[in-house]
Tab-separated table of C-alpha atoms in Angstrom:
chain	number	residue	atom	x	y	z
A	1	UNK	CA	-26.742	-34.154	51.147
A	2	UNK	CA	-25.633	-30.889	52.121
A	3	UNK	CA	-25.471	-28.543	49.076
A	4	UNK	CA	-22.104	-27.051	50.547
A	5	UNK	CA	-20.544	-29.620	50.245
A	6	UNK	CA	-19.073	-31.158	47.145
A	7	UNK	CA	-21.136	-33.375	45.527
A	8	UNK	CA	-18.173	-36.140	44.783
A	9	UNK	CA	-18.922	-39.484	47.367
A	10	UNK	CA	-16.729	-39.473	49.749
A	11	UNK	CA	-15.587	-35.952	49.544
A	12	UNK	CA	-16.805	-33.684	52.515
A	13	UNK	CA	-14.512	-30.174	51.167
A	14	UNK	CA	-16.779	-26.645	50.339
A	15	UNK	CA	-18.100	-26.477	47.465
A	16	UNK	CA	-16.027	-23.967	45.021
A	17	UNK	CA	-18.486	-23.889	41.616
A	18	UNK	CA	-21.142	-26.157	39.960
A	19	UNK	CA	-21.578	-28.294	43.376
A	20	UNK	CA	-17.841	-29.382	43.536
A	21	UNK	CA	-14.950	-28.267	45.259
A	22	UNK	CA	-11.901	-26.248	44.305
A	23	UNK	CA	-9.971	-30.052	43.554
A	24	UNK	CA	-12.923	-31.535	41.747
A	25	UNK	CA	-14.027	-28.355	40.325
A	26	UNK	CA	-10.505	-27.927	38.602
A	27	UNK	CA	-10.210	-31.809	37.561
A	28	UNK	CA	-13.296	-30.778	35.568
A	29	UNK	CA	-12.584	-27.824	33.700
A	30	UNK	CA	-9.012	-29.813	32.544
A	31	UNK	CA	-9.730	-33.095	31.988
A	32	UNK	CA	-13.207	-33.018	31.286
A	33	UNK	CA	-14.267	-34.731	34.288
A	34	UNK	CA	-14.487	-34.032	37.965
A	35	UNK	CA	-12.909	-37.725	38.757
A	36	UNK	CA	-10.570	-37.841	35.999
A	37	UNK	CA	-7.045	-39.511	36.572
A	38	UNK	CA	-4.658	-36.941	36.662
A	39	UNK	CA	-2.002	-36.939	33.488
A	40	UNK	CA	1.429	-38.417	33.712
A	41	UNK	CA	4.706	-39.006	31.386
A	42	UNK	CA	4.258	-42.377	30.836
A	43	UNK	CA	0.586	-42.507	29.862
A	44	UNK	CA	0.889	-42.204	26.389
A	45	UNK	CA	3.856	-44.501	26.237
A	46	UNK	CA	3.749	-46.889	22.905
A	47	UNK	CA	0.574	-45.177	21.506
A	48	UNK	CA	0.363	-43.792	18.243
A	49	UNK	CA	-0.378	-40.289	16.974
A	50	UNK	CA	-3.694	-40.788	16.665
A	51	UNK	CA	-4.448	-42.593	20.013
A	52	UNK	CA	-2.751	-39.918	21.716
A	53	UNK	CA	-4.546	-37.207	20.215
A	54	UNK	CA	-7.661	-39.387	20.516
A	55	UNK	CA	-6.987	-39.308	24.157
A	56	UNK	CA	-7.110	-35.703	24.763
A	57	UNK	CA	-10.487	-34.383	22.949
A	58	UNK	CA	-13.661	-34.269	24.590
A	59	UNK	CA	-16.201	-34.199	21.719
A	60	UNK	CA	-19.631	-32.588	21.707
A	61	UNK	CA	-21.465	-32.232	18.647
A	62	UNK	CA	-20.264	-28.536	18.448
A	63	UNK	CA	-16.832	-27.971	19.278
A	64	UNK	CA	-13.964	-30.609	19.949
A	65	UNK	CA	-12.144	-29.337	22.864
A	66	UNK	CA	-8.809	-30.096	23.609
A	67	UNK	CA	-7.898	-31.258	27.395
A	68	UNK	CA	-4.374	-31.403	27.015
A	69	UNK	CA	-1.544	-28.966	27.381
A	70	UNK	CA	-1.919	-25.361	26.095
A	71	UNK	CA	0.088	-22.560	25.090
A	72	UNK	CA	-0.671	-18.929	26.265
A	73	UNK	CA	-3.154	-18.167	23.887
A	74	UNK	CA	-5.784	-21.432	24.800
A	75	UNK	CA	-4.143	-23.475	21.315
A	76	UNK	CA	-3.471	-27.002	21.925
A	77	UNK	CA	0.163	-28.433	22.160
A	78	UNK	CA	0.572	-31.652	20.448
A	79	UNK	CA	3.112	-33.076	18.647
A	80	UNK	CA	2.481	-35.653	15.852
A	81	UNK	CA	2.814	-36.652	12.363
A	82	UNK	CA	0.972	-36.852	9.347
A	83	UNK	CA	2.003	-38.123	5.665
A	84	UNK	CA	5.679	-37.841	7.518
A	85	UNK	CA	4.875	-34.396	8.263
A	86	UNK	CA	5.370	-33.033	12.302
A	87	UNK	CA	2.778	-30.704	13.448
A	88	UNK	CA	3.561	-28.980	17.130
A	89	UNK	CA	0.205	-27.751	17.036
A	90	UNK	CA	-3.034	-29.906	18.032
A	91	UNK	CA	-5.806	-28.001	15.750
A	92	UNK	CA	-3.775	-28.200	12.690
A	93	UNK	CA	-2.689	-31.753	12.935
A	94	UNK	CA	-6.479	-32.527	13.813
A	95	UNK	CA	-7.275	-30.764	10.267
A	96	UNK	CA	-4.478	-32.737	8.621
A	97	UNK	CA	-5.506	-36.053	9.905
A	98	UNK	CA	-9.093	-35.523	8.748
A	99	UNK	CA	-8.660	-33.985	5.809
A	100	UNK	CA	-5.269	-35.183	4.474
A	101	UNK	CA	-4.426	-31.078	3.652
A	102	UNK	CA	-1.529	-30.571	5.129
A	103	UNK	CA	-1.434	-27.312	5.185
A	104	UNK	CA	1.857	-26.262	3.699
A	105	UNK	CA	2.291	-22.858	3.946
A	106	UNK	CA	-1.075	-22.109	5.143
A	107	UNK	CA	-2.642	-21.688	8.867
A	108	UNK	CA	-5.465	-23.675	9.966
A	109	UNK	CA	-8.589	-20.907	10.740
A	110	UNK	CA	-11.277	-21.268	13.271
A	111	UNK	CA	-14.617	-20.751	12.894
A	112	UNK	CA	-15.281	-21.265	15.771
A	113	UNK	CA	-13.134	-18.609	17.372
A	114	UNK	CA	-12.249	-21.469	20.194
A	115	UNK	CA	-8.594	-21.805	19.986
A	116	UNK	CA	-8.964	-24.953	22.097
A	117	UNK	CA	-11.479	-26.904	19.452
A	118	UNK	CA	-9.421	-29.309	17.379
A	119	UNK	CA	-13.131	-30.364	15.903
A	120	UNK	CA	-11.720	-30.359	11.638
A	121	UNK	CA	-15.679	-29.121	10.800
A	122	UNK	CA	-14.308	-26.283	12.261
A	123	UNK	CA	-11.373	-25.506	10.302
A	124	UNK	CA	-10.338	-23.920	6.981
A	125	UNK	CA	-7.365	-23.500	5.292
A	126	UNK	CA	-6.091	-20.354	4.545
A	127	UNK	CA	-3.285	-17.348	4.432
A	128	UNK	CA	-2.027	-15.033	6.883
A	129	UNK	CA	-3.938	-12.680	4.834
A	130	UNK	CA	-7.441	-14.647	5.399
A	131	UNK	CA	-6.543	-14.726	8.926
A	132	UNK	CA	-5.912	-11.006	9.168
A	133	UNK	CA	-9.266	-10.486	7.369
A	134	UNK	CA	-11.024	-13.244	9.802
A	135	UNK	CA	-10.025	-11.361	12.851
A	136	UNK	CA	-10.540	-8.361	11.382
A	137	UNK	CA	-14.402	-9.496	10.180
A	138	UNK	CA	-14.423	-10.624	13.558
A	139	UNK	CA	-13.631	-7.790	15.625
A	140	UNK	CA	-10.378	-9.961	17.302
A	141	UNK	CA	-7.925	-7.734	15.899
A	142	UNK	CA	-6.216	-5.608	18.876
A	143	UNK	CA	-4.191	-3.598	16.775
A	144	UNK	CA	-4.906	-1.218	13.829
A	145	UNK	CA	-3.496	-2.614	10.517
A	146	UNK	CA	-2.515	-1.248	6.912
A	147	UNK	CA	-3.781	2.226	6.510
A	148	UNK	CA	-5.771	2.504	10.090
A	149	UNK	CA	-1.984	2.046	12.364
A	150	UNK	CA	-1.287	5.460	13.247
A	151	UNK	CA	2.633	4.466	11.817
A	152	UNK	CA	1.614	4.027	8.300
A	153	UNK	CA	3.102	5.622	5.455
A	154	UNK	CA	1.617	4.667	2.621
A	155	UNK	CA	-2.297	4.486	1.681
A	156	UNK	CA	-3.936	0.987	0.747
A	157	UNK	CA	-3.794	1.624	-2.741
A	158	UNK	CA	-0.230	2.393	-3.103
A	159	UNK	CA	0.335	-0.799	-0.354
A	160	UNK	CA	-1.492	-3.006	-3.439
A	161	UNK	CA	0.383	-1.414	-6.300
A	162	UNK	CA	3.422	-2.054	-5.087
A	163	UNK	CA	2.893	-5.796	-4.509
A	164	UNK	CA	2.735	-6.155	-8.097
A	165	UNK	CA	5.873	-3.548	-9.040
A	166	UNK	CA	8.272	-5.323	-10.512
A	167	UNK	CA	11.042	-2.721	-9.779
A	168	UNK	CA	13.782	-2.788	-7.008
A	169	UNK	CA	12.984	-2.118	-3.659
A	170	UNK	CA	15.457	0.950	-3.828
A	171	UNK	CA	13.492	2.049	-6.927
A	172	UNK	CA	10.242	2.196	-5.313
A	173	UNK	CA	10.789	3.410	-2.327
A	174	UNK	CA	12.579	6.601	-4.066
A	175	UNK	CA	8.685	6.716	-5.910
A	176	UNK	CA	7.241	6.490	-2.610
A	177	UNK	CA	9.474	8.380	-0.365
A	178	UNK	CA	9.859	5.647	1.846
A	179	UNK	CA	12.607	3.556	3.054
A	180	UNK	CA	13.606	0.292	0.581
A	181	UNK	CA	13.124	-1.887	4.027
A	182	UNK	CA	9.246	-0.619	4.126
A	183	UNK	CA	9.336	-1.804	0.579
A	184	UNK	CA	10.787	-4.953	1.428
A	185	UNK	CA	8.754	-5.437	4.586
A	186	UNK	CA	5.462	-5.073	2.084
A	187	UNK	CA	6.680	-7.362	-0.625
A	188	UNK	CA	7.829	-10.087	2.348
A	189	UNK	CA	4.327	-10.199	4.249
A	190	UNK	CA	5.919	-8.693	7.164
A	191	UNK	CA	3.492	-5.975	6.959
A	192	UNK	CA	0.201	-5.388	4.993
A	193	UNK	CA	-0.500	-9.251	5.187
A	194	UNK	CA	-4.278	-7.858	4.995
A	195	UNK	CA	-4.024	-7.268	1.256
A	196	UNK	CA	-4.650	-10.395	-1.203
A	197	UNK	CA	-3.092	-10.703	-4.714
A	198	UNK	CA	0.293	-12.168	-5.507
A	199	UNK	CA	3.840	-10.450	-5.014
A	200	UNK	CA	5.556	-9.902	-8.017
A	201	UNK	CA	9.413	-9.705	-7.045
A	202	UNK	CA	12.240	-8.034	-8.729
A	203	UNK	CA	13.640	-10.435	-11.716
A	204	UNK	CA	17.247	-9.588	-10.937
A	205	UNK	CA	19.890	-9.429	-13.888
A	206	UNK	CA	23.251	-9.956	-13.195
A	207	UNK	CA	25.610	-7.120	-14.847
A	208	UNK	CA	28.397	-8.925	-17.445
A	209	UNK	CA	31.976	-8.413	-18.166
A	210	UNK	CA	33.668	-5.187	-17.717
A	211	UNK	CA	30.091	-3.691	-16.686
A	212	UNK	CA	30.207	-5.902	-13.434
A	213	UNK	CA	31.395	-4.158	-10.545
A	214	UNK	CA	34.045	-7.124	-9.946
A	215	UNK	CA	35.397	-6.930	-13.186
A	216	UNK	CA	39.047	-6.662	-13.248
A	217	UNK	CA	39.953	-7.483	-16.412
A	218	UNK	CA	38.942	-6.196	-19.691
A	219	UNK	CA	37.028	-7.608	-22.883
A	220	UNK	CA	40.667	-7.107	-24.682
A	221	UNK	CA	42.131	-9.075	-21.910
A	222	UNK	CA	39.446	-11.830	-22.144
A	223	UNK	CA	40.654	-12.408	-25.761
A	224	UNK	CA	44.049	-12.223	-25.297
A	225	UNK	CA	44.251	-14.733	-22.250
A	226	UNK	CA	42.231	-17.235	-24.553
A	227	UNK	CA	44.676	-16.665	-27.376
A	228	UNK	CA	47.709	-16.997	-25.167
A	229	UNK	CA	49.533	-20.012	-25.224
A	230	UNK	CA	51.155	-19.036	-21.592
A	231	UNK	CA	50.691	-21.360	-18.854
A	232	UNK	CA	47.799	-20.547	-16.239
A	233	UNK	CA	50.605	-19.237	-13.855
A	234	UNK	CA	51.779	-17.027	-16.028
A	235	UNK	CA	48.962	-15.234	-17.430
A	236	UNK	CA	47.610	-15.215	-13.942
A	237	UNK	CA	50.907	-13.043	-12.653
A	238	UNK	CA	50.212	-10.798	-15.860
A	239	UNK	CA	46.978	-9.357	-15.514
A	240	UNK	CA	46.733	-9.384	-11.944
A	241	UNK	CA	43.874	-12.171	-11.034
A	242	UNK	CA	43.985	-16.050	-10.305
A	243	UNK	CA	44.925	-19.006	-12.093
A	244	UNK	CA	40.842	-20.270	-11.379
A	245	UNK	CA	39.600	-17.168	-13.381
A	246	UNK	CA	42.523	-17.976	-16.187
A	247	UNK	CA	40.822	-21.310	-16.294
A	248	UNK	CA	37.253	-20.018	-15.961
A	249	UNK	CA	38.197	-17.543	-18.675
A	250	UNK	CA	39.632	-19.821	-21.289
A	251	UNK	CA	36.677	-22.499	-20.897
A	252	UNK	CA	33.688	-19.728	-20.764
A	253	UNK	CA	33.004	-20.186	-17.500
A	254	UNK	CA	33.141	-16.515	-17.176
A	255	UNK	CA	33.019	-14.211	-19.907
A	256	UNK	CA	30.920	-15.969	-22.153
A	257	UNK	CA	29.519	-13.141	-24.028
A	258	UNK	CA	33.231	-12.234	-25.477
A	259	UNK	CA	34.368	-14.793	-28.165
C-alpha cells in the first residue's frame, strides 16, 4: 500500500496525519474513529439521559473524553437530568450521575485539567474559591487576582477581614477608603473569590415609628387614632395618610411598639 495514501480501504485521498486523510483524519479526532457515522438530529431520538450521554464518551482507563458538541473552552454540551435536576453541562452531569452529588452551588473541578473528560474519578466538588486556588496551583490562571491585579485596592488581609465585618457596606468602605460597591463586590464573590472563610453580612434593623424615615405620623397620633371612635375615612382625612394605615394602625400592624 502506498504510505501516501490513506490507509482507509477503498479510499485513495493524501494522507493528512497518522496515515489518514484530511476526511478520515477529522472523523477521528471527533468521533473517536476514522469510520465513524457522522452525528444527526434524530439519533438520539427516544433514548434516555444516560444512553445519550453513554453514546458520546470514549473511555480509556485515564480520561473519559467527550465526542460530542463543545463550547469554546473544550467543555462538553449536554443536556440531561439527574434526581429531577437539568445539567447543560456534560462533566458535571457525568459527576452527578456517578456520584449522586449534585452539586448545588458548587462547580465540578478537574483534575485532570481536560475540560473534555467527563471520567467522575476525575472530578471534585468544590467552590469558586477552590477553583480559583486550582488554577492558580496550577499555573492556568491568565489574570492576576486579589492583591497581585495591578487594580487592587485593598491588601489580602484587609480583603479577609472584611468578609467577616458585620458592618454596612457604606460603613466599611468609609474604614477603608474605598467605594461601598468594592465592599459589596467582596462580600458577593464578585471579586476576591480566592479567599476561603464564610461572609458574614450586615443583620439589617429596620428603624420604628417616628424614627423611620416614612413616618408621617407621630407616637401621639398613633394613640389617638386607636382611641378614636371616628370612622377609618375620617381619621384618614385628619392626619393626612390612608384609610389602610388607619386600619394597620388600630390592629398593630404598624406601630406595634406604641400601646
Amino acid at each position: 500500500m502506498d504510505p501516501e495514501i490513506c490507509c482507509i480501504k477503498e479510499c485513495e485521498k493524501p494522507v493528512e496525519a497518522l496515515g489518514l486523510c484530511v476526511n478520515h483524519w477529522r472523523l477521528n479526532r471527533k468521533y473517536g474513529s476514522p469510520v465513524a457515522t457522522q452525528s444527526h438530529s434524530g439519533q438520539f431520538r427516544g433514548l434516555s439521559a444516560k444512553d445519550r450521554f453513554e453514546k458520546q464518551v470514549k473511555k480509556t482507563v485515564g480520561c473519559w473524553t467527550w465526542i460530542g458538541g463543545r463550547d469554546k473552552d473544550g467543555y462538553g454540551i449536554f443536556k440531561g437530568e439527574v434526581a429531577d435536576v437539568l445539567f447543560k453541562r456534560a462533566h458535571r452531569y457525568s459527576y452527578a450521575l456517578h456520584t449522586g452529588d449534585l452539586l448545588i452551588g458548587r462547580q465540578a473541578l478537574h483534575s485532570c485539567d481536560n475540560p473534555s473528560c467527563v471520567n467522575p474519578s476525575h472530578l471534585s466538588s468544590g467552590t469558586a474559591a477552590d477553583n480559583m486556588k486550582d488554577k492558580a496551583a496550577k499555573g492556568r490562571s491568565h489574570a492576576p487576582f486579589g492583591a497581585d491585579n495591578v487594580h487592587a485596592v485593598l491588601t489580602e488581609a484587609q480583603a479577609q477581614s472584611i468578609l467577616t465585618d458585620p458592618r454596612t457596606y457604606t460603613a466599611i468602605a468609609a474604614e477603608y477608603n474605598v467605594a461601598a460597591s468594592t465592599i459589596g463586590s467582596l462580600k458577593q464573590r464578585h471579586s476576591w473569590g480566592h479567599l476561603s472563610g464564610k461572609v458574614v453580612k450586615h443583620a439589617r434593623v429596620g428603624k420604628q415609628g417616628e424614627m423611620s424615615y416614612a413616618a408621617k405620623v407621630t407616637a401621639q397620633d398613633v394613640l389617638a387614632i386607636r382611641a378614636s371612635t371616628e370612622s377609618g375615612k375620617e381619621l384618614a382625612t385628619r392626619f393626612g395618610i390612608s384609610p389602610q394605615s388607619i386600619t394597620d394602625i388600630r390592629k398593630f400592624r404598624s406601630w406595634k411598639h406604641v400601646n
